[in-house]
Coordinates of N, CA, C and O in Angstrom, one line a residue:
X11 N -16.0 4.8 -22.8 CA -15.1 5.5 -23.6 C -15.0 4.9 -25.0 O -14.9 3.7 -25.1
X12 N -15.1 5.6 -26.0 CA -14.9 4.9 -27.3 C -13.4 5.0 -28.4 O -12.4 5.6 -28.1
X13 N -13.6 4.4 -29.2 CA -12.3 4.0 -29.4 C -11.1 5.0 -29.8 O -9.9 4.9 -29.7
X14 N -12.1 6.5 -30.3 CA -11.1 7.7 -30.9 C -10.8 8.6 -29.0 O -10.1 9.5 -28.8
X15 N -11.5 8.0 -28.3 CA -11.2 8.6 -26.8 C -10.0 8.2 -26.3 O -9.1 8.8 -25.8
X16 N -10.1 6.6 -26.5 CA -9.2 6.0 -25.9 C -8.0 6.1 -26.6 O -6.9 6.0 -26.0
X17 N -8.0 6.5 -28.1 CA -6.7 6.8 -28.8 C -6.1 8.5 -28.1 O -4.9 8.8 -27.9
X18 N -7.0 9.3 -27.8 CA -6.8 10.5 -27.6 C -5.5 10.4 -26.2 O -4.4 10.8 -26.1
X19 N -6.5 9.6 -25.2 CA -6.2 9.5 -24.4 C -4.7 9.1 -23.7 O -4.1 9.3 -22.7
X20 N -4.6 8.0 -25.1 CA -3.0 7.3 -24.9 C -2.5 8.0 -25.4 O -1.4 8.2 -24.8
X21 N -2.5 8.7 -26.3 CA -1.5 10.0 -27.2 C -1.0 11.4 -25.7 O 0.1 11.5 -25.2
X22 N -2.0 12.0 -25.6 CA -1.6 12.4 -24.2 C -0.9 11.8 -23.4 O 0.3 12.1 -23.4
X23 N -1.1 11.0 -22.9 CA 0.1 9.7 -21.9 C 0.9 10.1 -22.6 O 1.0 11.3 -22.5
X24 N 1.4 9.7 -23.1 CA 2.7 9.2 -24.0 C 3.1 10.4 -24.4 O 4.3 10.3 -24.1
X25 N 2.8 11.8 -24.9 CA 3.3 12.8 -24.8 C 4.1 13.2 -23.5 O 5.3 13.4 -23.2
X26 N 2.8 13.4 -22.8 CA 3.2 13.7 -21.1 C 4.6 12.6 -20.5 O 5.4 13.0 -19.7
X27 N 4.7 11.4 -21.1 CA 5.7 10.5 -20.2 C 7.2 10.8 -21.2 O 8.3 10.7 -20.7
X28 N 7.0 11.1 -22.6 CA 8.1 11.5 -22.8 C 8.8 13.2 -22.3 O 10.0 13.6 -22.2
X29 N 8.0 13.7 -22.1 CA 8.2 14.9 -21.4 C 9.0 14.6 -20.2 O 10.2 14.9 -20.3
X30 N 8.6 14.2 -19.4 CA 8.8 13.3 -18.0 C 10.0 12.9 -18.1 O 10.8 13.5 -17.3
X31 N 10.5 11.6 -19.4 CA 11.7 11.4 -19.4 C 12.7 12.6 -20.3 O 13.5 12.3 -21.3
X32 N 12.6 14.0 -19.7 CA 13.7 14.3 -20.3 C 14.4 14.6 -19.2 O 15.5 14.9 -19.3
X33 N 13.7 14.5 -17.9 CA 14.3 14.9 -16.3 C 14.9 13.8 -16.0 O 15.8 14.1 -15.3
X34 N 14.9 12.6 -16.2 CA 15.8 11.6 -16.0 C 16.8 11.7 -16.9 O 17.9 11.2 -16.5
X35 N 16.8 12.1 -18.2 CA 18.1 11.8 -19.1 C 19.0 13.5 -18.2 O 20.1 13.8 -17.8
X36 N 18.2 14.0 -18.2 CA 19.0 15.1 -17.3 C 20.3 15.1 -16.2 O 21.1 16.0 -15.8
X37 N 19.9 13.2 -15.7 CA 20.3 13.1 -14.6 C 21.7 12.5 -15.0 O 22.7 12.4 -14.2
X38 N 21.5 12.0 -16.4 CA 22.3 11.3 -16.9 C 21.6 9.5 -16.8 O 22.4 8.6 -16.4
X39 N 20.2 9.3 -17.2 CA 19.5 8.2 -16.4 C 18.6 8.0 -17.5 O 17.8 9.0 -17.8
X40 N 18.4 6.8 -18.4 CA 17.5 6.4 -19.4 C 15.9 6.6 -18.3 O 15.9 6.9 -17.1
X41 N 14.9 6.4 -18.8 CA 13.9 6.0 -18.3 C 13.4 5.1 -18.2 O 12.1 5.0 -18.3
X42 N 14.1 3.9 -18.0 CA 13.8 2.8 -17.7 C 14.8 2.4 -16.0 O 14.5 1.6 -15.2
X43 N 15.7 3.2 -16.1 CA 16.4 3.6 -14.9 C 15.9 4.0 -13.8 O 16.0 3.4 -12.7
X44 N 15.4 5.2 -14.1 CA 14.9 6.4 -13.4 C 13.8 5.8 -13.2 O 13.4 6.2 -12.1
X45 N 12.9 5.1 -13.7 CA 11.5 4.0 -13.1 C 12.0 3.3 -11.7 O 11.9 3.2 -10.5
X46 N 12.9 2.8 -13.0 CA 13.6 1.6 -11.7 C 13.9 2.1 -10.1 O 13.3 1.7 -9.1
X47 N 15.0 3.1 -10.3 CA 15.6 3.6 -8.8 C 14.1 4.6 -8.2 O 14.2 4.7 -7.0
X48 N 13.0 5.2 -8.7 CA 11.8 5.3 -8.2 C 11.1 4.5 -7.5 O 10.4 4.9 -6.5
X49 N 11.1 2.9 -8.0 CA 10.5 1.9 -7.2 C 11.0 1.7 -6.4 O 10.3 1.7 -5.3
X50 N 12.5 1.4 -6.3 CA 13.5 1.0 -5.3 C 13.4 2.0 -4.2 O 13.1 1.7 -3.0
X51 N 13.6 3.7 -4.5 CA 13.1 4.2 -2.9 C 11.8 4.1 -3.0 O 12.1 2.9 -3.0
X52 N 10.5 4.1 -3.1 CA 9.5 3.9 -2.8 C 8.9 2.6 -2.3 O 7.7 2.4 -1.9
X53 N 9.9 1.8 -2.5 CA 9.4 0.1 -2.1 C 10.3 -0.5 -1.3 O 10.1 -1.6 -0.6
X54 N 11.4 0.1 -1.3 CA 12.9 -0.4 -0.6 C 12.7 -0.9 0.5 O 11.7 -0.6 1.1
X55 N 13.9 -1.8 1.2 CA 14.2 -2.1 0.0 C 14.1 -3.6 -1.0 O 14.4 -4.5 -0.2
X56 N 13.8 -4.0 -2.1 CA 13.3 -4.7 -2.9 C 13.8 -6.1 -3.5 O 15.0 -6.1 -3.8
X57 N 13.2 -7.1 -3.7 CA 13.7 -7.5 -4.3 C 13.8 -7.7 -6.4 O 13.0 -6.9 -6.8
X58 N 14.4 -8.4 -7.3 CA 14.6 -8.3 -8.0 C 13.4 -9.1 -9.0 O 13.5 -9.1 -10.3
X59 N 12.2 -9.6 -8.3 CA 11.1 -10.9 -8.9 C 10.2 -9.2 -8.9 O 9.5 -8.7 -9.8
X60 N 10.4 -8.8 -7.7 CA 9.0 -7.7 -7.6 C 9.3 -6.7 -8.6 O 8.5 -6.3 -9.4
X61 N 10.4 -6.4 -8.6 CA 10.8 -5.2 -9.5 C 10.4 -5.8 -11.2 O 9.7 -5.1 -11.9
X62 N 10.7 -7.0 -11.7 CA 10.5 -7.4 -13.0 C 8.8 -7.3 -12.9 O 8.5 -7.0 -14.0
X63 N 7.8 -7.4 -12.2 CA 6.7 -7.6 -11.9 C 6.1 -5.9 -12.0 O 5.1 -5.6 -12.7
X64 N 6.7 -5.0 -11.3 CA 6.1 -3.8 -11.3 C 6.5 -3.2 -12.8 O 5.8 -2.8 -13.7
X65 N 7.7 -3.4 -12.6 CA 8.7 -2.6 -14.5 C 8.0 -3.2 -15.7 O 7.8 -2.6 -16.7
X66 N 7.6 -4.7 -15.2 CA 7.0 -4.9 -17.0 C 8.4 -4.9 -18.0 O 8.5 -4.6 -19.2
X67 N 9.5 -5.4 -16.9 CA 10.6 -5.5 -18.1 C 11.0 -7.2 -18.0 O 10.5 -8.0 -17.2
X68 N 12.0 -7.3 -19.0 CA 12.2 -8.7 -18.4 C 13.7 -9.2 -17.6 O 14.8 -9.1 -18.1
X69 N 13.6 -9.6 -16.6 CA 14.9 -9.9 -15.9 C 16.6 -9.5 -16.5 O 17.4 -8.9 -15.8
X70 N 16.7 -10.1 -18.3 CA 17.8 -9.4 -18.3 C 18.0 -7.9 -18.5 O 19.0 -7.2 -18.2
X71 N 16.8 -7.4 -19.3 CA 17.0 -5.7 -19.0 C 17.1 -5.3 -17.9 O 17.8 -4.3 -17.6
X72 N 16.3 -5.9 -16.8 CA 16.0 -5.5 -15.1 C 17.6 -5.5 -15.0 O 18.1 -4.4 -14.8
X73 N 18.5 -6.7 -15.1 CA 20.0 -6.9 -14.6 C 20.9 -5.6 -15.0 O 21.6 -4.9 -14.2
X74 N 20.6 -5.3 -16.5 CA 21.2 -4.2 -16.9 C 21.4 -2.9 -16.3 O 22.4 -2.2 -16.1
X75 N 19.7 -2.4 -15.8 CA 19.7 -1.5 -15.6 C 20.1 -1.4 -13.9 O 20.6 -0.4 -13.3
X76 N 19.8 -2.6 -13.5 CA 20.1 -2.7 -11.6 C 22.1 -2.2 -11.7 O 22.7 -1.5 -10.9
X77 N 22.5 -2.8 -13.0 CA 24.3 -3.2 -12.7 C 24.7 -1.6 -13.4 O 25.9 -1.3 -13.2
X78 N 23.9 -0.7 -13.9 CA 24.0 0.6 -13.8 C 23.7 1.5 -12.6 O 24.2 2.6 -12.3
X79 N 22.8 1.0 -12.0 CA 22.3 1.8 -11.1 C 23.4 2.0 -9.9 O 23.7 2.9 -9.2
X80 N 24.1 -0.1 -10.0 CA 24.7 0.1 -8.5 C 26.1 0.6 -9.4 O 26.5 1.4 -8.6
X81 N 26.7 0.6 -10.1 CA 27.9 1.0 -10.6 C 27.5 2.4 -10.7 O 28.5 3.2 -10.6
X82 N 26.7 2.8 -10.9 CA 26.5 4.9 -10.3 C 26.3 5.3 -9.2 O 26.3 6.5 -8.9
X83 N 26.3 4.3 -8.1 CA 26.5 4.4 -7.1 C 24.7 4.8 -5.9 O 24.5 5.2 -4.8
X84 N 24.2 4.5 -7.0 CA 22.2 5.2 -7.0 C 21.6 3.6 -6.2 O 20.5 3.8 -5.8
X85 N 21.9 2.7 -6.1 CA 21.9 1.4 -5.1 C 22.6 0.2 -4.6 O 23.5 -0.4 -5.1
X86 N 22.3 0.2 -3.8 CA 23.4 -1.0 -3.0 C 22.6 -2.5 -3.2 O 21.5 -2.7 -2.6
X87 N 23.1 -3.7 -4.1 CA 22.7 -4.9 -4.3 C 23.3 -5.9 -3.0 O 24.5 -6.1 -2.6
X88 N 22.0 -6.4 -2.5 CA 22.8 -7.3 -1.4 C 22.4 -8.7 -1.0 O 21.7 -9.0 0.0
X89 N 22.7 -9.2 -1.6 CA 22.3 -10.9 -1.4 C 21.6 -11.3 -0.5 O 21.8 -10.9 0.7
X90 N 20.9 -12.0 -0.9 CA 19.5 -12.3 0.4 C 20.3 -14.0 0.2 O 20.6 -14.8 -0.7
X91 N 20.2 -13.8 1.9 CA 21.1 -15.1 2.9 C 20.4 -16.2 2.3 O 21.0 -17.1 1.7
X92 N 18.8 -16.1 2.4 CA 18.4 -17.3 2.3 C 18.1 -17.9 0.6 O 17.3 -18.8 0.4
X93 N 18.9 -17.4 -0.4 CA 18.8 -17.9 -1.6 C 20.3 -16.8 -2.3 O 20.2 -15.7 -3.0
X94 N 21.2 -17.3 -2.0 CA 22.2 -16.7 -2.8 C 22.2 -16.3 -4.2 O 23.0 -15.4 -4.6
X95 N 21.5 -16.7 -4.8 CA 21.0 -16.0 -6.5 C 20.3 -15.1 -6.7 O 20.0 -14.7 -7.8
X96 N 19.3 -14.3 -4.9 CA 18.6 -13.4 -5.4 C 19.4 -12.2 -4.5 O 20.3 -12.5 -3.8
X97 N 19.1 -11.2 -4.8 CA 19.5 -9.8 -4.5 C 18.2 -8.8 -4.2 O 17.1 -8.6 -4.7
X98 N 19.0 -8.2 -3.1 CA 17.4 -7.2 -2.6 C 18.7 -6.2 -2.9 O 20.0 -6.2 -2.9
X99 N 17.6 -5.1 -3.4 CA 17.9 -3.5 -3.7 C 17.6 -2.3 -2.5 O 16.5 -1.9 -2.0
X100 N 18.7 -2.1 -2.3 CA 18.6 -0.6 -1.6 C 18.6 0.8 -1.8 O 19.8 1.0 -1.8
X101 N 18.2 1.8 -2.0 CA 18.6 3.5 -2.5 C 20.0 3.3 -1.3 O 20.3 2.7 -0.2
X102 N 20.3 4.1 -2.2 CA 22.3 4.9 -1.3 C 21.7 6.0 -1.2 O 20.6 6.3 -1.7
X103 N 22.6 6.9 -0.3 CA 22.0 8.7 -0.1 C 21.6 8.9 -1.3 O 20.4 9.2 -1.7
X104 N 22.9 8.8 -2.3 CA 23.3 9.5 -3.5 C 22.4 9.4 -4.7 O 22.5 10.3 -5.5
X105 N 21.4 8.2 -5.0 CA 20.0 7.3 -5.3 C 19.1 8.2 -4.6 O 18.1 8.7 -5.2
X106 N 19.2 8.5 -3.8 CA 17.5 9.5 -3.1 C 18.2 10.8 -3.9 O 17.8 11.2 -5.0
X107 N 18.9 11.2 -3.3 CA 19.6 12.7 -3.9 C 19.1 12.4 -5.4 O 18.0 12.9 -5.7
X108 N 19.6 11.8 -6.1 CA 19.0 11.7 -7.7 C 17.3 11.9 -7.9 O 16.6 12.6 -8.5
X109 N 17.3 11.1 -7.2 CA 15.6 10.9 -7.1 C 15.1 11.8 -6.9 O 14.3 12.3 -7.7
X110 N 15.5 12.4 -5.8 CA 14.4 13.8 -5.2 C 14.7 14.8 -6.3 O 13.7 15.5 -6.6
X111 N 15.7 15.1 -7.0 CA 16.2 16.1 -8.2 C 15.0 15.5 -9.5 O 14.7 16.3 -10.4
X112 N 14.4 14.4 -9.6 CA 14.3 14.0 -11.2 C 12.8 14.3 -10.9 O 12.2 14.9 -11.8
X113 N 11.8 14.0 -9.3 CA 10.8 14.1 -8.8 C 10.4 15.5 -8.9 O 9.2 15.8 -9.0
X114 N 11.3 16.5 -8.8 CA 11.2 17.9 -8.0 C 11.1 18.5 -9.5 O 10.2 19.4 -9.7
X115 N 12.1 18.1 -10.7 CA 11.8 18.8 -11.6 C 10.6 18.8 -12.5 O 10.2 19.7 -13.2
X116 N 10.2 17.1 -11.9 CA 9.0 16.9 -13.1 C 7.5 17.6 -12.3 O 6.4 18.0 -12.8
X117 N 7.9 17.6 -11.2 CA 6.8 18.5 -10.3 C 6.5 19.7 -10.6 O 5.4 20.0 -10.9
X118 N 7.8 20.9 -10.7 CA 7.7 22.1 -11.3 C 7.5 22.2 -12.4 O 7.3 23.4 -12.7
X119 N 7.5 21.5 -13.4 CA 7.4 21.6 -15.1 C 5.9 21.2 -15.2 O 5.3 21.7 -16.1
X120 N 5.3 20.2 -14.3 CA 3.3 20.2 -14.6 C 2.9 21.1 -13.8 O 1.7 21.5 -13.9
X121 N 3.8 21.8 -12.7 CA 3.0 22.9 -12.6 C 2.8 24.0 -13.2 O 1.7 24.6 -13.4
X122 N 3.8 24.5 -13.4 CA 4.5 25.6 -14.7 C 3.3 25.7 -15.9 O 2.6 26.6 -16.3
X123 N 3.3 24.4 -16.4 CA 2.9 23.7 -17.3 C 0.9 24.0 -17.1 O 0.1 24.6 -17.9
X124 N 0.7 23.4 -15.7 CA -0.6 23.0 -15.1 C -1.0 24.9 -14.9 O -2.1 25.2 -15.0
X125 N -0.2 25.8 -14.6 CA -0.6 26.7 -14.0 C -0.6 28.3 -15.2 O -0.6 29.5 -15.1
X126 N -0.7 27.3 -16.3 CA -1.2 28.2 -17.8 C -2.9 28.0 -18.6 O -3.6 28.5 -19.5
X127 N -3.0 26.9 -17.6 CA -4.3 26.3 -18.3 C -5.5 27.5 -17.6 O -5.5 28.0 -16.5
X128 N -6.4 27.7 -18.8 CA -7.5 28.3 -18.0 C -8.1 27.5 -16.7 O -8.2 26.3 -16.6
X129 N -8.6 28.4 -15.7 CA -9.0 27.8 -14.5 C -10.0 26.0 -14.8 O -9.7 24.8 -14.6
X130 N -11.1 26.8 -15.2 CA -12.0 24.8 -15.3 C -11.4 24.1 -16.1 O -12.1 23.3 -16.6
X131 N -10.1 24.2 -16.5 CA -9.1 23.1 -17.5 C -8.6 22.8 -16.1 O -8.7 21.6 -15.8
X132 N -8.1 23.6 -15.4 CA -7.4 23.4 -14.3 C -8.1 22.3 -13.4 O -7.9 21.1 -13.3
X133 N -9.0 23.0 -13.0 CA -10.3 22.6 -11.9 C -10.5 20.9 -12.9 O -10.4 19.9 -12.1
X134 N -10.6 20.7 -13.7 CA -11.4 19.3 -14.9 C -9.7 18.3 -14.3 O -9.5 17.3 -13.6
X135 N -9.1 19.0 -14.8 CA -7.6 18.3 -13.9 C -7.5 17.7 -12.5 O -7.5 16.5 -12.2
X136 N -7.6 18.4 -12.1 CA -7.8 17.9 -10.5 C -8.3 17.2 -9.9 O -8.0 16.7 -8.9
X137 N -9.7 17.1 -10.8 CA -11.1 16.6 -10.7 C -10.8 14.9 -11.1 O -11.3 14.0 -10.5
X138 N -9.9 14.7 -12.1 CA -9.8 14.0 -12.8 C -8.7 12.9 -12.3 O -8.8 11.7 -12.6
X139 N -7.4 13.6 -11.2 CA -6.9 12.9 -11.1 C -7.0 11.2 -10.3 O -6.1 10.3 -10.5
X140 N -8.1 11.1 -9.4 CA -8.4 10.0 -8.8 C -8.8 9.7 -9.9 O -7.8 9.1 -10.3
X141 N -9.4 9.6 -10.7 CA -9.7 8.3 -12.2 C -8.4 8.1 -13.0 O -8.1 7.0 -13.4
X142 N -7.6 9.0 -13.2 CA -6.0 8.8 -14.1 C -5.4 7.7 -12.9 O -4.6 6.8 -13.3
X143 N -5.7 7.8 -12.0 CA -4.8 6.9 -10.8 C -5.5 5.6 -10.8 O -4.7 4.7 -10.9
X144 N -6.9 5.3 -10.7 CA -7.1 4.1 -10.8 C -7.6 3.3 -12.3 O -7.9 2.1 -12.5
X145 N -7.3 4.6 -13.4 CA -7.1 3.7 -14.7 C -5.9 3.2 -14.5 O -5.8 2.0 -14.7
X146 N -5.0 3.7 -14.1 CA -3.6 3.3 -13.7 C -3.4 1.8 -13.6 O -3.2 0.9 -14.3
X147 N -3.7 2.2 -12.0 CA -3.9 0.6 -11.5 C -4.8 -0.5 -12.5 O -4.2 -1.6 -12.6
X148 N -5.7 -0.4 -13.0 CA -6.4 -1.4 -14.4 C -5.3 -1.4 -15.1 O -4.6 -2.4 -14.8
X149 N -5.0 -0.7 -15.9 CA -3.9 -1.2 -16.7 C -2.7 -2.2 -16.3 O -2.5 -3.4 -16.7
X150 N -2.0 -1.3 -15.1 CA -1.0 -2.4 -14.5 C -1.8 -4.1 -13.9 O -1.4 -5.2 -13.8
X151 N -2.6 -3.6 -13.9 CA -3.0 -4.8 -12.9 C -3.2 -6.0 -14.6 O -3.3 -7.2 -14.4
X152 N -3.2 -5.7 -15.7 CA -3.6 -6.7 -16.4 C -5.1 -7.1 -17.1 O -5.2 -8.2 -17.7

């Protein structure tokens, strides 16, 4: 890929993820939130070293957004016995309920979205998604 590809390519991202985050502020939930309580049901439940590790944030933003999450009532913090300074994360009902609402909207809006494109834009999509998935992982991984 060369370098006006690679610019193309993050410009898209980055469109596409601000899009993304307007279903979490919907929820009343920054996007750094709505990452967060995503990991937490999908990994739950967690602790606070893994989450700074997947988020790419740093512990005290991580604190912020965990001490919103559990004061909205979207996770339950619970001290892990064997080191009192760390805290494992759980989803509450009311955290999945959020979740499945921010999941469900951004699902209907790329399809909405996905189901305007001419067909082989469509088809080049689909085709594509196993490489967007393991650029993914490159990236995260460092």
């Amino acid at each position: 890929m060369d370098a006006d590809e690679a610019v193309r390519l993050r410009r898209a991202i980055q469109r596409l993820a601000r899009q993304f985050n307007t279903s979490a502020t919907d929820e009343g939930l920054t996007p750094t939130q709505a990452s967060v309580l995503g990991l937490v049901v999908g990994r739950g439940p967690v602790g606070l070293p893994e989450l700074v590790r997947l988020e790419h944030i740093n512990p005290t933003m991580l604190s912020r957004v965990v001490g919103k999450l559990d004061e909205d009532g979207l996770v339950d913090r619970t001290p892990d016995p064997g080191d009192l300074r760390s805290v494992t994360l759980a989803v509450t009902d009311k955290g999945r309920r959020v979740h499945e609402r921010i999941k469900a909207q951004r699902a209907a809006a790329v399809s909405h979205a996905a189901g305007k494109l001419p067909a082989e834009e469509h088809d080049a999509l689909i085709a594509a998604l196993g490489s967007l998935e393991h650029l993914a992982e490159e990236l995260s991984s460092g």
